[in-house]
PDB file of C-alpha atoms in Angstrom:
ATOM      1  CA  UNK Q 433     -46.048   5.679  -3.051  1.00 42.00           C
ATOM      2  CA  UNK Q 434     -45.819   8.066  -5.926  1.00 43.00           C
ATOM      3  CA  UNK Q 435     -43.011   7.177  -8.358  1.00 44.00           C
ATOM      4  CA  UNK Q 436     -41.060  10.397  -7.607  1.00 42.00           C
ATOM      5  CA  UNK Q 437     -41.272   9.849  -3.835  1.00 39.00           C
ATOM      6  CA  UNK Q 438     -40.136   6.243  -4.162  1.00 35.00           C
ATOM      7  CA  UNK Q 439     -37.190   7.272  -6.338  1.00 33.00           C
ATOM      8  CA  UNK Q 440     -36.262   9.954  -3.790  1.00 36.00           C
ATOM      9  CA  UNK Q 441     -36.324   7.424  -0.940  1.00 33.00           C
ATOM     10  CA  UNK Q 442     -34.148   4.990  -2.911  1.00 32.00           C
ATOM     11  CA  UNK Q 443     -31.602   7.710  -3.728  1.00 32.00           C
ATOM     12  CA  UNK Q 444     -31.556   8.962  -0.123  1.00 34.00           C
ATOM     13  CA  UNK Q 445     -30.987   5.408   1.138  1.00 35.00           C
ATOM     14  CA  UNK Q 446     -28.115   4.946  -1.301  1.00 33.00           C
ATOM     15  CA  UNK Q 447     -26.457   8.103  -0.012  1.00 33.00           C
ATOM     16  CA  UNK Q 448     -26.636   6.857   3.565  1.00 35.00           C
ATOM     17  CA  UNK Q 449     -24.923   3.534   2.818  1.00 34.00           C
ATOM     18  CA  UNK Q 450     -21.150   3.435   3.302  1.00 35.00           C
ATOM     19  CA  UNK Q 451     -19.150   3.259   0.114  1.00 33.00           C
ATOM     20  CA  UNK Q 452     -17.292   0.011  -0.524  1.00 35.00           C
ATOM     21  CA  UNK Q 453     -14.502   2.097  -2.025  1.00 38.00           C
ATOM     22  CA  UNK Q 454     -14.069   4.276   1.048  1.00 45.00           C
ATOM     23  CA  UNK Q 455     -10.698   4.107   2.734  1.00 65.00           C
ATOM     24  CA  UNK Q 456     -10.258   2.033   5.857  1.00 83.00           C
ATOM     25  CA  UNK Q 457      -9.774   3.958   9.097  1.00 95.00           C
ATOM     26  CA  UNK Q 458      -6.164   4.415  10.205  1.00 97.00           C
ATOM     27  CA  UNK Q 459      -5.124   2.440  13.287  1.00 98.00           C
ATOM     28  CA  UNK Q 460      -1.441   3.453  13.283  1.00 98.00           C
ATOM     29  CA  UNK Q 461      -0.398   6.755  11.673  1.00 98.00           C
ATOM     30  CA  UNK Q 462       3.141   8.002  11.043  1.00 98.00           C
ATOM     31  CA  UNK Q 463       3.920  10.945  13.329  1.00 97.00           C
ATOM     32  CA  UNK Q 464       7.708  10.678  13.249  1.00 97.00           C
ATOM     33  CA  UNK Q 465      10.182  12.895  11.374  1.00 98.00           C
ATOM     34  CA  UNK Q 466       9.794  13.721   7.672  1.00 98.00           C
ATOM     35  CA  UNK Q 467      12.191  10.825   6.956  1.00 98.00           C
ATOM     36  CA  UNK Q 468      12.531   7.910   9.330  1.00 97.00           C
ATOM     37  CA  UNK Q 469      12.481   4.207  10.121  1.00 97.00           C
ATOM     38  CA  UNK Q 470       9.343   2.053  10.092  1.00 97.00           C
ATOM     39  CA  UNK Q 471      10.842  -0.038  12.914  1.00 96.00           C
ATOM     40  CA  UNK Q 472      10.930   2.764  15.518  1.00 96.00           C
ATOM     41  CA  UNK Q 473       7.846   2.491  17.772  1.00 96.00           C
ATOM     42  CA  UNK Q 474       8.013   6.171  18.746  1.00 97.00           C
ATOM     43  CA  UNK Q 475       7.415   7.205  15.122  1.00 98.00           C
ATOM     44  CA  UNK Q 476       3.843   5.841  15.200  1.00 98.00           C
ATOM     45  CA  UNK Q 477       0.655   7.245  16.730  1.00 98.00           C
ATOM     46  CA  UNK Q 478      -0.122   3.967  18.503  1.00 98.00           C
ATOM     47  CA  UNK Q 479       3.336   3.966  20.142  1.00 98.00           C
ATOM     48  CA  UNK Q 480       4.153   0.617  18.532  1.00 97.00           C
ATOM     49  CA  UNK Q 481       5.468  -0.672  15.240  1.00 97.00           C
ATOM     50  CA  UNK Q 482       2.527  -1.609  12.963  1.00 97.00           C
ATOM     51  CA  UNK Q 483       1.310  -5.208  12.878  1.00 97.00           C
ATOM     52  CA  UNK Q 484      -0.495  -7.361  10.320  1.00 97.00           C
ATOM     53  CA  UNK Q 485      -3.868  -6.160  11.619  1.00 97.00           C
ATOM     54  CA  UNK Q 486      -3.137  -2.416  11.328  1.00 98.00           C
ATOM     55  CA  UNK Q 487      -4.319   0.099   8.761  1.00 98.00           C
ATOM     56  CA  UNK Q 488      -1.053   2.005   8.384  1.00 98.00           C
ATOM     57  CA  UNK Q 489      -1.236   5.642   7.282  1.00 98.00           C
ATOM     58  CA  UNK Q 490       1.732   7.723   6.148  1.00 98.00           C
ATOM     59  CA  UNK Q 491       0.831  11.323   5.259  1.00 98.00           C
ATOM     60  CA  UNK Q 492       2.173  13.145   2.190  1.00 98.00           C
ATOM     61  CA  UNK Q 493       5.587  14.729   2.652  1.00 98.00           C
ATOM     62  CA  UNK Q 494       7.012  11.796   4.632  1.00 98.00           C
ATOM     63  CA  UNK Q 495       9.530   9.131   3.585  1.00 98.00           C
ATOM     64  CA  UNK Q 496       9.353   5.963   5.671  1.00 98.00           C
ATOM     65  CA  UNK Q 497      11.931   3.193   5.217  1.00 97.00           C
ATOM     66  CA  UNK Q 498      11.575  -0.446   6.280  1.00 95.00           C
ATOM     67  CA  UNK Q 499      14.952  -1.807   7.334  1.00 86.00           C
ATOM     68  CA  UNK Q 500      14.058  -4.515   9.828  1.00 79.00           C
ATOM     69  CA  UNK Q 501      13.900  -8.131   8.729  1.00 82.00           C
ATOM     70  CA  UNK Q 502      10.088  -8.268   8.565  1.00 94.00           C
ATOM     71  CA  UNK Q 503       7.631  -5.364   8.647  1.00 97.00           C
ATOM     72  CA  UNK Q 504       3.879  -5.948   8.550  1.00 97.00           C
ATOM     73  CA  UNK Q 505       0.671  -4.090   7.764  1.00 98.00           C
ATOM     74  CA  UNK Q 506      -2.912  -5.105   7.125  1.00 98.00           C
ATOM     75  CA  UNK Q 507      -3.553  -2.175   4.779  1.00 98.00           C
ATOM     76  CA  UNK Q 508      -1.346   0.720   3.629  1.00 98.00           C
ATOM     77  CA  UNK Q 509      -2.523   4.273   2.994  1.00 98.00           C
ATOM     78  CA  UNK Q 510       0.616   6.125   1.969  1.00 98.00           C
ATOM     79  CA  UNK Q 511       0.349   9.688   0.699  1.00 98.00           C
ATOM     80  CA  UNK Q 512       4.122  10.106   0.897  1.00 98.00           C
ATOM     81  CA  UNK Q 513       6.912   7.670   0.064  1.00 98.00           C
ATOM     82  CA  UNK Q 514       7.539   4.129   1.261  1.00 98.00           C
ATOM     83  CA  UNK Q 515      11.004   2.612   0.818  1.00 97.00           C
ATOM     84  CA  UNK Q 516      11.585  -1.128   1.288  1.00 97.00           C
ATOM     85  CA  UNK Q 517      15.306  -1.688   1.716  1.00 93.00           C
ATOM     86  CA  UNK Q 518      17.061  -4.893   2.748  1.00 93.00           C
ATOM     87  CA  UNK Q 519      13.851  -6.162   4.313  1.00 95.00           C
ATOM     88  CA  UNK Q 520      10.401  -7.613   3.743  1.00 96.00           C
ATOM     89  CA  UNK Q 521       7.112  -5.753   3.937  1.00 98.00           C
ATOM     90  CA  UNK Q 522       4.112  -8.045   4.177  1.00 98.00           C
ATOM     91  CA  UNK Q 523       0.671  -6.575   3.414  1.00 98.00           C
ATOM     92  CA  UNK Q 524      -1.856  -9.089   4.687  1.00 97.00           C
ATOM     93  CA  UNK Q 525      -5.390  -7.800   4.033  1.00 97.00           C
ATOM     94  CA  UNK Q 526      -6.583  -9.236   0.735  1.00 95.00           C
ATOM     95  CA  UNK Q 527     -10.057  -7.664   1.021  1.00 96.00           C
ATOM     96  CA  UNK Q 528      -9.065  -3.961   1.053  1.00 96.00           C
ATOM     97  CA  UNK Q 529      -6.678  -2.409  -1.486  1.00 97.00           C
ATOM     98  CA  UNK Q 530      -3.660  -0.551  -0.181  1.00 98.00           C
ATOM     99  CA  UNK Q 531      -2.800   2.810  -1.739  1.00 98.00           C
ATOM    100  CA  UNK Q 532       0.809   4.031  -1.999  1.00 98.00           C
ATOM    101  CA  UNK Q 533       1.766   7.292  -3.733  1.00 98.00           C
ATOM    102  CA  UNK Q 534       5.486   6.495  -4.139  1.00 98.00           C
ATOM    103  CA  UNK Q 535       7.056   3.062  -3.607  1.00 98.00           C
ATOM    104  CA  UNK Q 536      10.781   2.318  -3.812  1.00 96.00           C
ATOM    105  CA  UNK Q 537      12.068  -1.248  -3.744  1.00 95.00           C
ATOM    106  CA  UNK Q 538      15.734  -0.998  -2.770  1.00 91.00           C
ATOM    107  CA  UNK Q 539      18.399  -3.682  -2.720  1.00 87.00           C
ATOM    108  CA  UNK Q 540      17.235  -7.035  -1.269  1.00 91.00           C
ATOM    109  CA  UNK Q 541      13.660  -5.745  -0.934  1.00 94.00           C
ATOM    110  CA  UNK Q 542      10.691  -8.081  -0.643  1.00 96.00           C
ATOM    111  CA  UNK Q 543       7.050  -7.011  -0.983  1.00 97.00           C
ATOM    112  CA  UNK Q 544       4.678  -9.798  -0.096  1.00 97.00           C
ATOM    113  CA  UNK Q 545       1.425 -10.951   1.416  1.00 97.00           C
ATOM    114  CA  UNK Q 546      -2.152 -11.409   0.249  1.00 97.00           C
ATOM    115  CA  UNK Q 547      -2.900  -7.691  -0.138  1.00 97.00           C
ATOM    116  CA  UNK Q 548      -3.214  -5.619  -3.286  1.00 98.00           C
ATOM    117  CA  UNK Q 549      -0.850  -2.641  -3.356  1.00 98.00           C
ATOM    118  CA  UNK Q 550      -1.898   0.124  -5.765  1.00 98.00           C
ATOM    119  CA  UNK Q 551       0.792   2.660  -6.693  1.00 98.00           C
ATOM    120  CA  UNK Q 552      -0.571   6.032  -7.815  1.00 98.00           C
ATOM    121  CA  UNK Q 553       2.598   8.090  -8.398  1.00 98.00           C
ATOM    122  CA  UNK Q 554       5.805   6.132  -8.953  1.00 98.00           C
ATOM    123  CA  UNK Q 555       7.351   2.714  -8.442  1.00 97.00           C
ATOM    124  CA  UNK Q 556      11.153   2.590  -8.439  1.00 95.00           C
ATOM    125  CA  UNK Q 557      12.602  -0.915  -8.373  1.00 92.00           C
ATOM    126  CA  UNK Q 558      16.348  -0.623  -7.832  1.00 87.00           C
ATOM    127  CA  UNK Q 559      18.594  -3.593  -7.185  1.00 80.00           C
ATOM    128  CA  UNK Q 560      17.602  -7.196  -6.682  1.00 85.00           C
ATOM    129  CA  UNK Q 561      14.212  -7.738  -5.129  1.00 89.00           C
ATOM    130  CA  UNK Q 562      11.078  -9.847  -5.025  1.00 94.00           C
ATOM    131  CA  UNK Q 563       7.353  -9.320  -5.124  1.00 96.00           C
ATOM    132  CA  UNK Q 564       5.875 -12.467  -3.656  1.00 95.00           C
ATOM    133  CA  UNK Q 565       2.821 -14.042  -2.094  1.00 95.00           C
ATOM    134  CA  UNK Q 566      -0.756 -14.209  -3.284  1.00 95.00           C
ATOM    135  CA  UNK Q 567      -1.464 -10.486  -3.633  1.00 97.00           C
ATOM    136  CA  UNK Q 568      -0.886  -8.069  -6.457  1.00 97.00           C
ATOM    137  CA  UNK Q 569       0.985  -4.885  -7.237  1.00 97.00           C
ATOM    138  CA  UNK Q 570      -0.878  -2.491  -9.520  1.00 98.00           C
ATOM    139  CA  UNK Q 571       0.745   0.594 -11.013  1.00 97.00           C
ATOM    140  CA  UNK Q 572      -2.182   2.876 -11.721  1.00 97.00           C
ATOM    141  CA  UNK Q 573      -2.921   5.101 -14.714  1.00 97.00           C
ATOM    142  CA  UNK Q 574      -0.601   8.105 -14.812  1.00 96.00           C
ATOM    143  CA  UNK Q 575       1.952   6.446 -12.518  1.00 98.00           C
ATOM    144  CA  UNK Q 576       5.476   5.565 -13.642  1.00 96.00           C
ATOM    145  CA  UNK Q 577       7.700   2.512 -13.234  1.00 95.00           C
ATOM    146  CA  UNK Q 578      11.496   2.767 -13.184  1.00 93.00           C
ATOM    147  CA  UNK Q 579      13.780  -0.258 -12.856  1.00 90.00           C
ATOM    148  CA  UNK Q 580      17.538  -0.530 -12.641  1.00 84.00           C
ATOM    149  CA  UNK Q 581      19.607  -2.827 -14.793  1.00 71.00           C
ATOM    150  CA  UNK Q 582      21.363  -4.190 -11.712  1.00 70.00           C
ATOM    151  CA  UNK Q 583      20.029  -7.345 -10.106  1.00 71.00           C
ATOM    152  CA  UNK Q 584      16.968  -9.447 -10.747  1.00 81.00           C
ATOM    153  CA  UNK Q 585      13.408  -8.213 -10.361  1.00 86.00           C
ATOM    154  CA  UNK Q 586      11.312 -11.274  -9.582  1.00 90.00           C
ATOM    155  CA  UNK Q 587       7.693 -12.234  -9.051  1.00 90.00           C
ATOM    156  CA  UNK Q 588       7.204 -15.408  -7.038  1.00 91.00           C
ATOM    157  CA  UNK Q 589       4.231 -17.398  -5.812  1.00 91.00           C
ATOM    158  CA  UNK Q 590       0.983 -16.277  -7.395  1.00 94.00           C
ATOM    159  CA  UNK Q 591       1.679 -12.533  -7.072  1.00 96.00           C
ATOM    160  CA  UNK Q 592       0.505 -10.472  -9.999  1.00 96.00           C
ATOM    161  CA  UNK Q 593       2.098  -7.310 -11.380  1.00 95.00           C
ATOM    162  CA  UNK Q 594      -0.197  -5.044 -13.389  1.00 96.00           C
ATOM    163  CA  UNK Q 595       1.164  -1.929 -15.094  1.00 95.00           C
ATOM    164  CA  UNK Q 596      -1.581   0.520 -16.118  1.00 96.00           C
ATOM    165  CA  UNK Q 597       0.940   3.385 -16.093  1.00 93.00           C
ATOM    166  CA  UNK Q 598       4.117   4.228 -18.008  1.00 88.00           C
ATOM    167  CA  UNK Q 599       7.342   2.229 -18.045  1.00 83.00           C
TER     168      UNK Q 599
END
């Protein structure tokens, strides 16, 4: 082959390969009201509450609150707001990063599991709560972190908290 043709074939092949950074395909998408409960099966496209194997998608403009004892997801893709309040949200997929625009940890909130949760807009940690398990929580560049003085904010297990944003 001529060098230019070979380079063209290599570049064309690279364009055809899937990107490792591409988002996982949604398996359960929020289609409930603009503000509603994670634990209501009718609020989800699959007609069931998400499980540990689901790629959970919440479009921008929606506020979804976990209030049941234990809520699960494999991966999160949240363009709107996710509120963990008086409950645990376990993100299990440690191979694919979850993306959350706005995350609020309310009173008695637990965020856990093996997954990495990347916050791109804001993290509000109000009241006593835990981030636990083997995963990580990463506040990205340009994002903000706000904590309240009330209660303890704890990391347990091997969970990592990385703040690349503003506190």
